[in-house]
Short mmCIF file of C-alpha atoms and ligand atoms in Angstrom, two decimals:
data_model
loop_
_atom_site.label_atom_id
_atom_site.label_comp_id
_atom_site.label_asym_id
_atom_site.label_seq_id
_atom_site.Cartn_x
_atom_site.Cartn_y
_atom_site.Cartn_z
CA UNK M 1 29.50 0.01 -36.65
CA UNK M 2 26.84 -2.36 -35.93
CA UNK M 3 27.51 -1.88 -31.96
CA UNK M 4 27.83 2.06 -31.72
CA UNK M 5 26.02 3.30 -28.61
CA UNK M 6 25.73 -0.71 -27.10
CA UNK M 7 27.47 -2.01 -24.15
CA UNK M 8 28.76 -5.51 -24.31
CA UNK M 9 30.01 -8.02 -21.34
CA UNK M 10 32.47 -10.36 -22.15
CA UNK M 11 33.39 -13.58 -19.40
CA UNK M 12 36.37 -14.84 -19.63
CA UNK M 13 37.39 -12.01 -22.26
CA UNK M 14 41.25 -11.92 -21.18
CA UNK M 15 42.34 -14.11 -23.35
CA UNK M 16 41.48 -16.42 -26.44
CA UNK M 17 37.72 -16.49 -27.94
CA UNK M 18 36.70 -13.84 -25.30
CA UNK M 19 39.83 -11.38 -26.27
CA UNK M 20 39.15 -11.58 -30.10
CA UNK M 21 35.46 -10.93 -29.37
CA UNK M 22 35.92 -8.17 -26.75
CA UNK M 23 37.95 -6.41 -29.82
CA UNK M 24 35.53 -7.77 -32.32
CA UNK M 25 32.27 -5.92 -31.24
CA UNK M 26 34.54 -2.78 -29.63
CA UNK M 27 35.88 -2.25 -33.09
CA UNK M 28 32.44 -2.27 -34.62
CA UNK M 29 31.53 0.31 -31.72
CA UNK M 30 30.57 -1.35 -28.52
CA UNK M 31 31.90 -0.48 -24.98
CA UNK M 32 32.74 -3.69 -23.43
CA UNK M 33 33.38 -5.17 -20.65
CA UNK M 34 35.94 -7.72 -19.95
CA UNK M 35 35.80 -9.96 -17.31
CA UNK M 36 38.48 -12.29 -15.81
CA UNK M 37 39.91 -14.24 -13.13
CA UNK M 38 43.27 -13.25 -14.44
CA UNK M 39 43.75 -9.20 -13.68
CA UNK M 40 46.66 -9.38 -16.35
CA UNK M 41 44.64 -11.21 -18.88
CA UNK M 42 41.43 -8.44 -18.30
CA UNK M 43 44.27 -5.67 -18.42
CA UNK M 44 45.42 -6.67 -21.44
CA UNK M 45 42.65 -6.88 -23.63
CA UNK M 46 41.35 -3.32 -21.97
CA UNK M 47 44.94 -2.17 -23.41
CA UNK M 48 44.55 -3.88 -26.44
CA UNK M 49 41.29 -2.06 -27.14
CA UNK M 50 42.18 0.89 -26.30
CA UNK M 51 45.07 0.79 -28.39
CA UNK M 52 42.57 -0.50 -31.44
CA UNK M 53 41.09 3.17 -30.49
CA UNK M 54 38.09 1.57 -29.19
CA UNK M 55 36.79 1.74 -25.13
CA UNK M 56 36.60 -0.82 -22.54
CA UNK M 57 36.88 -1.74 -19.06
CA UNK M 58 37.92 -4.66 -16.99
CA UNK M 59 36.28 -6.29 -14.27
CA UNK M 60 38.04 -9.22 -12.27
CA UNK M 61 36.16 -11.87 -10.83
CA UNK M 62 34.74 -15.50 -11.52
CA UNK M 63 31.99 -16.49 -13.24
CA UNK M 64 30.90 -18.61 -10.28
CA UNK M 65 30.80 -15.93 -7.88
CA UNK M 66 27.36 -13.82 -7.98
CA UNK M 67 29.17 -10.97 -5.94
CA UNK M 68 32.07 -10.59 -9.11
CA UNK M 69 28.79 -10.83 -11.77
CA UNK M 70 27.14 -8.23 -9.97
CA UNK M 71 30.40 -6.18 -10.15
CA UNK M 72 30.77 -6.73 -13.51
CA UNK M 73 27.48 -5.73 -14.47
CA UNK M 74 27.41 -3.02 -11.99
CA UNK M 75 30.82 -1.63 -14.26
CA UNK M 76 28.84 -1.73 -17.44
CA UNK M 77 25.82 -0.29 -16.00
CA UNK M 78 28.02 2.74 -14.06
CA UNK M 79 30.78 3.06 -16.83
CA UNK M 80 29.11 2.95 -20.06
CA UNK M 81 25.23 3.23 -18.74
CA UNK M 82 23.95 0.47 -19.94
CA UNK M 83 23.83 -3.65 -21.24
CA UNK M 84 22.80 -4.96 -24.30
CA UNK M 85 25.15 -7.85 -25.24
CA UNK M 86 26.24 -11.14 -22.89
CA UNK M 87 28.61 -13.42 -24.43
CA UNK M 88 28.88 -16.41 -21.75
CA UNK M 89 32.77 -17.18 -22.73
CA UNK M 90 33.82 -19.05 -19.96
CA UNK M 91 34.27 -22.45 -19.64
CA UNK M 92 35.99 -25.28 -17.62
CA UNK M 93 37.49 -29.23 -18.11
CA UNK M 94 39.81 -30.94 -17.13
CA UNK M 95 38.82 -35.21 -16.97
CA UNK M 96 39.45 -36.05 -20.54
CA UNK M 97 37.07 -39.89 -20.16
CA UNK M 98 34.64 -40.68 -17.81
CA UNK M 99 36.36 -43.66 -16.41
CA UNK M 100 37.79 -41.76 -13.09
CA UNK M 101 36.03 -38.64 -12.58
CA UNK M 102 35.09 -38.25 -9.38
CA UNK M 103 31.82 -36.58 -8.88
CA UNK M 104 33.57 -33.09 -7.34
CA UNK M 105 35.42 -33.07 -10.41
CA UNK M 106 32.37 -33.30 -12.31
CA UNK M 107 30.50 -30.78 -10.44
CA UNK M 108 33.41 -28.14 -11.06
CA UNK M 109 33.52 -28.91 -15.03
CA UNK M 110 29.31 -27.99 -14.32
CA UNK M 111 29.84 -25.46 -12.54
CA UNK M 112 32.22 -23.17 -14.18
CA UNK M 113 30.64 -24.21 -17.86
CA UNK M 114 27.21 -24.10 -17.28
CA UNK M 115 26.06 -22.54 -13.58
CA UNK M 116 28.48 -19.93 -14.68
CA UNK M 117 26.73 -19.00 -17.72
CA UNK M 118 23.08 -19.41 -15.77
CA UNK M 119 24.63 -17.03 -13.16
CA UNK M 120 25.61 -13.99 -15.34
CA UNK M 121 22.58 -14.67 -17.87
CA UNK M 122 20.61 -14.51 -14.38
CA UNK M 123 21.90 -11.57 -13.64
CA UNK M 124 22.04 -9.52 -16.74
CA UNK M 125 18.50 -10.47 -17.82
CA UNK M 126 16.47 -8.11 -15.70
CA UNK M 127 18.53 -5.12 -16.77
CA UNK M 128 18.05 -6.00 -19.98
CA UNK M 129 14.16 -6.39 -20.43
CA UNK M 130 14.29 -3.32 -18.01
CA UNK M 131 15.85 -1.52 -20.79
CA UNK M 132 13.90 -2.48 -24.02
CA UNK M 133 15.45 -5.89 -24.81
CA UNK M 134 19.00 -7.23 -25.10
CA UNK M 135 21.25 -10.51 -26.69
CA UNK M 136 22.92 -13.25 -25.23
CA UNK M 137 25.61 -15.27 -26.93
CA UNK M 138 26.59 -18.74 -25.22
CA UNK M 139 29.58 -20.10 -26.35
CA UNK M 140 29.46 -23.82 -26.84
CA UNK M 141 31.53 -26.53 -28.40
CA UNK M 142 31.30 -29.21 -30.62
CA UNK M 143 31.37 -31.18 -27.80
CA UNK M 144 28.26 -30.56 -26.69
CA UNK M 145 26.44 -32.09 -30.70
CA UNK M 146 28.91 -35.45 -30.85
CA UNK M 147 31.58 -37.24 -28.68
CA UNK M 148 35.45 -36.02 -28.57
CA UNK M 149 36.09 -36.69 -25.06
CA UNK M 150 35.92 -34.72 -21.90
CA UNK M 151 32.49 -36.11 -20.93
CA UNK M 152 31.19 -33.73 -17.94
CA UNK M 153 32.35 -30.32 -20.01
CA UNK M 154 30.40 -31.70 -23.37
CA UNK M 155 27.43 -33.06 -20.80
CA UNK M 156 27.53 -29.22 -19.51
CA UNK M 157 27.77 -27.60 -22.97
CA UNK M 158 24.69 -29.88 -23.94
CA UNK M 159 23.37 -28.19 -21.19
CA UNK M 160 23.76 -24.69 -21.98
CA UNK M 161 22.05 -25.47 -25.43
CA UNK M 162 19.37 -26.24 -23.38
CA UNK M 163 19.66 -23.24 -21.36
CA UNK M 164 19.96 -20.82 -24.81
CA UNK M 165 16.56 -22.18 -26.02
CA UNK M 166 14.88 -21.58 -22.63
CA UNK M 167 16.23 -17.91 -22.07
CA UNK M 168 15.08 -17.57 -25.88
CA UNK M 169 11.28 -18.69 -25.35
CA UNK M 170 10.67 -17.08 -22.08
CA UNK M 171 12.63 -13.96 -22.98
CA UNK M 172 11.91 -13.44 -26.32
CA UNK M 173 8.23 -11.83 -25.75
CA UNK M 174 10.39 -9.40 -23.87
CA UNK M 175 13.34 -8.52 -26.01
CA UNK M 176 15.88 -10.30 -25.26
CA UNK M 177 17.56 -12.98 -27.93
CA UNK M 178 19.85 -15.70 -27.07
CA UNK M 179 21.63 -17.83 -29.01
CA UNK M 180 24.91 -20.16 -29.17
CA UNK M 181 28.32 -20.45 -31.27
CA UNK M 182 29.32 -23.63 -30.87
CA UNK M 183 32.91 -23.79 -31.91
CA UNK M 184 35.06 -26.82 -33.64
CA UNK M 185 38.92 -26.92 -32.18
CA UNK M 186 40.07 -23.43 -32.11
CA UNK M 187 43.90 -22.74 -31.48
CA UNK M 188 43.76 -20.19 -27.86
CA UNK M 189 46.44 -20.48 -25.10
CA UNK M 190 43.81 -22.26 -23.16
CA UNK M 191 45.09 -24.65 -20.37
CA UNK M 192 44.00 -28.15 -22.00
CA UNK M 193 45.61 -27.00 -25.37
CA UNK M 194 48.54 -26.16 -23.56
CA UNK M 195 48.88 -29.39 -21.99
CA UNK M 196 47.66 -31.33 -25.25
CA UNK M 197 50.49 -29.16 -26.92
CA UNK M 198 53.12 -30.20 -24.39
CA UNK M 199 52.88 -33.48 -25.20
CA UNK M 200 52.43 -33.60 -28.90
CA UNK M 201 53.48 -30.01 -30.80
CA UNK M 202 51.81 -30.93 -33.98
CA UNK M 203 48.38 -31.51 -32.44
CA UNK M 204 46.89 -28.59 -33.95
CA UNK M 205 48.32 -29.54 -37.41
CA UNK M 206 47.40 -33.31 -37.41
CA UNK M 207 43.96 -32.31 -35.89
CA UNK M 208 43.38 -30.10 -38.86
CA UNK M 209 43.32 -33.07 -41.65
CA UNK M 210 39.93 -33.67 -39.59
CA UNK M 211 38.87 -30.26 -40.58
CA UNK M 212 37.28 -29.97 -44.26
CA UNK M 213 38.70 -26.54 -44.25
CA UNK M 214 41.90 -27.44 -44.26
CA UNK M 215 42.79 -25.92 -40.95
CA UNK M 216 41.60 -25.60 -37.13
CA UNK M 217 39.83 -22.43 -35.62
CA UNK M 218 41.33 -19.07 -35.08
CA UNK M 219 39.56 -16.70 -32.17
CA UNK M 220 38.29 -14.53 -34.69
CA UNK M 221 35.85 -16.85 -36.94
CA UNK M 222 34.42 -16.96 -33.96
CA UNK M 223 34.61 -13.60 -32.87
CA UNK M 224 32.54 -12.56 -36.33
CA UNK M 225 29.85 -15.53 -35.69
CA UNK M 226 29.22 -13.70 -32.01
CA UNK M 227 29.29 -10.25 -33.58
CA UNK M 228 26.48 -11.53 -36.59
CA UNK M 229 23.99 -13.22 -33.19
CA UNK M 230 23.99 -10.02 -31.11
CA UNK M 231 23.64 -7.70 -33.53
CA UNK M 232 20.37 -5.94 -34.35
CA UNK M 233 20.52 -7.38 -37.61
CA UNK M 234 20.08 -10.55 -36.51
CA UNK M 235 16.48 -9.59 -34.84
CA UNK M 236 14.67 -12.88 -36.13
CA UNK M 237 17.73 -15.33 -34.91
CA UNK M 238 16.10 -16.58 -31.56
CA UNK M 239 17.34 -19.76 -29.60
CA UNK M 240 19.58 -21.19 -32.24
CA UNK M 241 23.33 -23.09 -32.15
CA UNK M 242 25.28 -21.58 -34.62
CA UNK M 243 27.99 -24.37 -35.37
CA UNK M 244 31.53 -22.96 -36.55
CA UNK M 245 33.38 -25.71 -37.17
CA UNK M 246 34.89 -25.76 -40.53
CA UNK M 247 32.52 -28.52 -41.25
CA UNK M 248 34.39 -30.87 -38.84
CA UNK M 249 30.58 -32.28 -37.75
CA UNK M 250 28.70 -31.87 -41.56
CA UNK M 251 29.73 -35.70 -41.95
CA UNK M 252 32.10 -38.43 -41.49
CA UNK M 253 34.44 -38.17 -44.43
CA UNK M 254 36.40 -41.98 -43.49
CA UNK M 255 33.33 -43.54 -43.45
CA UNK M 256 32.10 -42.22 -46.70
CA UNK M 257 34.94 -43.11 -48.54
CA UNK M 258 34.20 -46.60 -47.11
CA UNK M 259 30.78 -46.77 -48.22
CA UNK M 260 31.32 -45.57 -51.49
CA UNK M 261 34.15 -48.03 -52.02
CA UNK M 262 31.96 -50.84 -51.11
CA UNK M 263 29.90 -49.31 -53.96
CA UNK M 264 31.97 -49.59 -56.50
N1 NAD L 301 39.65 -23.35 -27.86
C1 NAD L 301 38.86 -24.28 -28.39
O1 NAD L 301 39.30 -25.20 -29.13
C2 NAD L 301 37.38 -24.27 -28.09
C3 NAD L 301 36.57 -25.18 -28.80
C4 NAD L 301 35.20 -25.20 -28.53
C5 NAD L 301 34.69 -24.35 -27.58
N2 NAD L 301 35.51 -23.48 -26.90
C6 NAD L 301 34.90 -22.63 -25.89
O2 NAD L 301 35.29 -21.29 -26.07
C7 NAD L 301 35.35 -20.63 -24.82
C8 NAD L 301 36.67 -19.92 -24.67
O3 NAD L 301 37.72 -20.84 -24.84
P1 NAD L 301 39.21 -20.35 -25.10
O4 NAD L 301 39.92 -21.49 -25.73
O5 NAD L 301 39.22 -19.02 -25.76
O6 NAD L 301 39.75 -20.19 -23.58
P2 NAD L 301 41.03 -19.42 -23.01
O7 NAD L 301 41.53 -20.29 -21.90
O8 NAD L 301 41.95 -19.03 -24.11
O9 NAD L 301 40.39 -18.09 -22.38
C9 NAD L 301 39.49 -18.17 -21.32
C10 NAD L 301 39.62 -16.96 -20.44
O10 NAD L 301 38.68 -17.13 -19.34
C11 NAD L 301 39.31 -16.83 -18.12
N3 NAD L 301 38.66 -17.61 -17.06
C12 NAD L 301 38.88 -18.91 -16.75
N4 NAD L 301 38.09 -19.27 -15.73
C13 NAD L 301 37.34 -18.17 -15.40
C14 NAD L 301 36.33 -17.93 -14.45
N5 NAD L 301 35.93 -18.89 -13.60
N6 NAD L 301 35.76 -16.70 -14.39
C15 NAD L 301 36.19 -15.72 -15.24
N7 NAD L 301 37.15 -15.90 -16.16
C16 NAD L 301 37.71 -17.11 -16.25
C17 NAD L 301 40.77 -17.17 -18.33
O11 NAD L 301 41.60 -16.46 -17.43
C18 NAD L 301 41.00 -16.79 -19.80
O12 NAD L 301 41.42 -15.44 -19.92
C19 NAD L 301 35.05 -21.71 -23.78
O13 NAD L 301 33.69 -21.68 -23.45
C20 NAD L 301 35.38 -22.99 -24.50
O14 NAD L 301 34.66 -24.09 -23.98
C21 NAD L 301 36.84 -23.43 -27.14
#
């Protein structure tokens, strides 16, 4: 029960990564809050915490809108009383290689991915130095350490390593943490796996013989990575990327075994 008596905000926590952490910190004792663009997608994790026995509340909105943020934090703040935890969930692509994108495309992938996450983190910070201190949890993506495609989303992931570290120095001297998961492929309903699904079924299978675990992502190792960087216990964790990839980015496995048989 590392989150009893903390209030958590979850973006995007209707479905995917956000749902399994929303349940992830309520079960270990946080109130959250789940926010969505989807009502039915908020709803549903609400229901699904509830049913896990633990409490929650949805609030519906986008994380580009500063009106919805402020209603989301307002919820936390006049529901539970409080906010410690952020986890910035939410994230946006589309253009799969640079060659095309057209520069409102580009700005949306930016602003959904990383505005979004400057937006709520802009928003929840004051309330949480008001308090005594807080943690923030950006969720990144492999993406954003080495190329797999989708340019502008891994340009705005980059980014939001960049904003982790800077919420980290200047808010660190007044309680607040932040820190990132970036994440390898992790199997979620979300709408570029569904599409990458439609046209090839086995993608998640023939992507995991990239994966020296021997399988892709589920929701909740990334859930428990989340859960570790906002938890009190991890007090002296300031400003880092926590990769949770399966080791997909610890080396290049078909160039080693190229090297080494050169070497023999
Ligand atoms: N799934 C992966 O393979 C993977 C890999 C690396 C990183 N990530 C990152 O993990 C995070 C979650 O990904 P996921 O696969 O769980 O996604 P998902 O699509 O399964 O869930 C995202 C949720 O966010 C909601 N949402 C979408 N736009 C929103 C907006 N503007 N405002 C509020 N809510 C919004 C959706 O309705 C949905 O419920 C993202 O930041 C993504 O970049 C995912």
């Amino acid at each position: 029960m590392r989150y009893a008596d903390k209030v958590a905000m979850v973006t995007g926590g209707g479905d995917g990564i956000g749902r399994a952490t929303a349940l992830r910190l309520a079960s270990e004792g946080a109130a959250v809050v789940v926010t969505d663009i989807s009502p039915e997608a908020a709803h549903g994790t609400v229901a699904a915490v509830a049913a896990a026995g633990g409490r929650a509340a949805p609030s519906i909105g986008s994380v580009t809108n500063e009106a919805d943020i402020a209603a989301a934090i307002a919820t936390a703040r006049g529901t539970f009383g409080r906010l410690d935890v952020l986890v910035n969930n939410v994230a946006f692509t589309n253009q799969p290689v640079l060659e095309g994108i057209e520069p409102a495309e580009w700005d949306r992938e930016f602003e959904v991915t990383l505005r979004g996450a400057w937006l709520c983190a802009r928003a929840a910070l004051p309330h949480m130095v008001a308090q005594g201190g807080g943690a923030i949890v950006n969720i990144g993506s492999v993406n954003g350490l080495m190329y797999f495609g989708n340019p502008a989303y891994s340009a705005a992931k980059a980014g939001l390593l960049s904003l982790t570290r800077s919420i980290a120095v200047e808010y660190g001297p007044k309680g607040v943490r932040a820190n990132m998961v970036s994440p390898g492929t992790i199997r979620t309903n979300a709408p570029s796996w569904t599409a990458r699904l439609k046209r090839d079924p086995k993608v998640f299978e023939k992507l995991a013989r990239w994966y020296p675990v021997g399988r892709v992502g589920r929701p909740t190792d990334i859930a428990a990575a989340v859960a570790f960087l906002a938890a009190d216990e991890a007090a002296f964790v300031n400003g880092t990327n926590l990769v949770v990839d399966g080791g997909l980015t610890a080396g290049m496995p078909v160039m080693a075994d190229e090297l080494l048989a050169e070497r023999e």
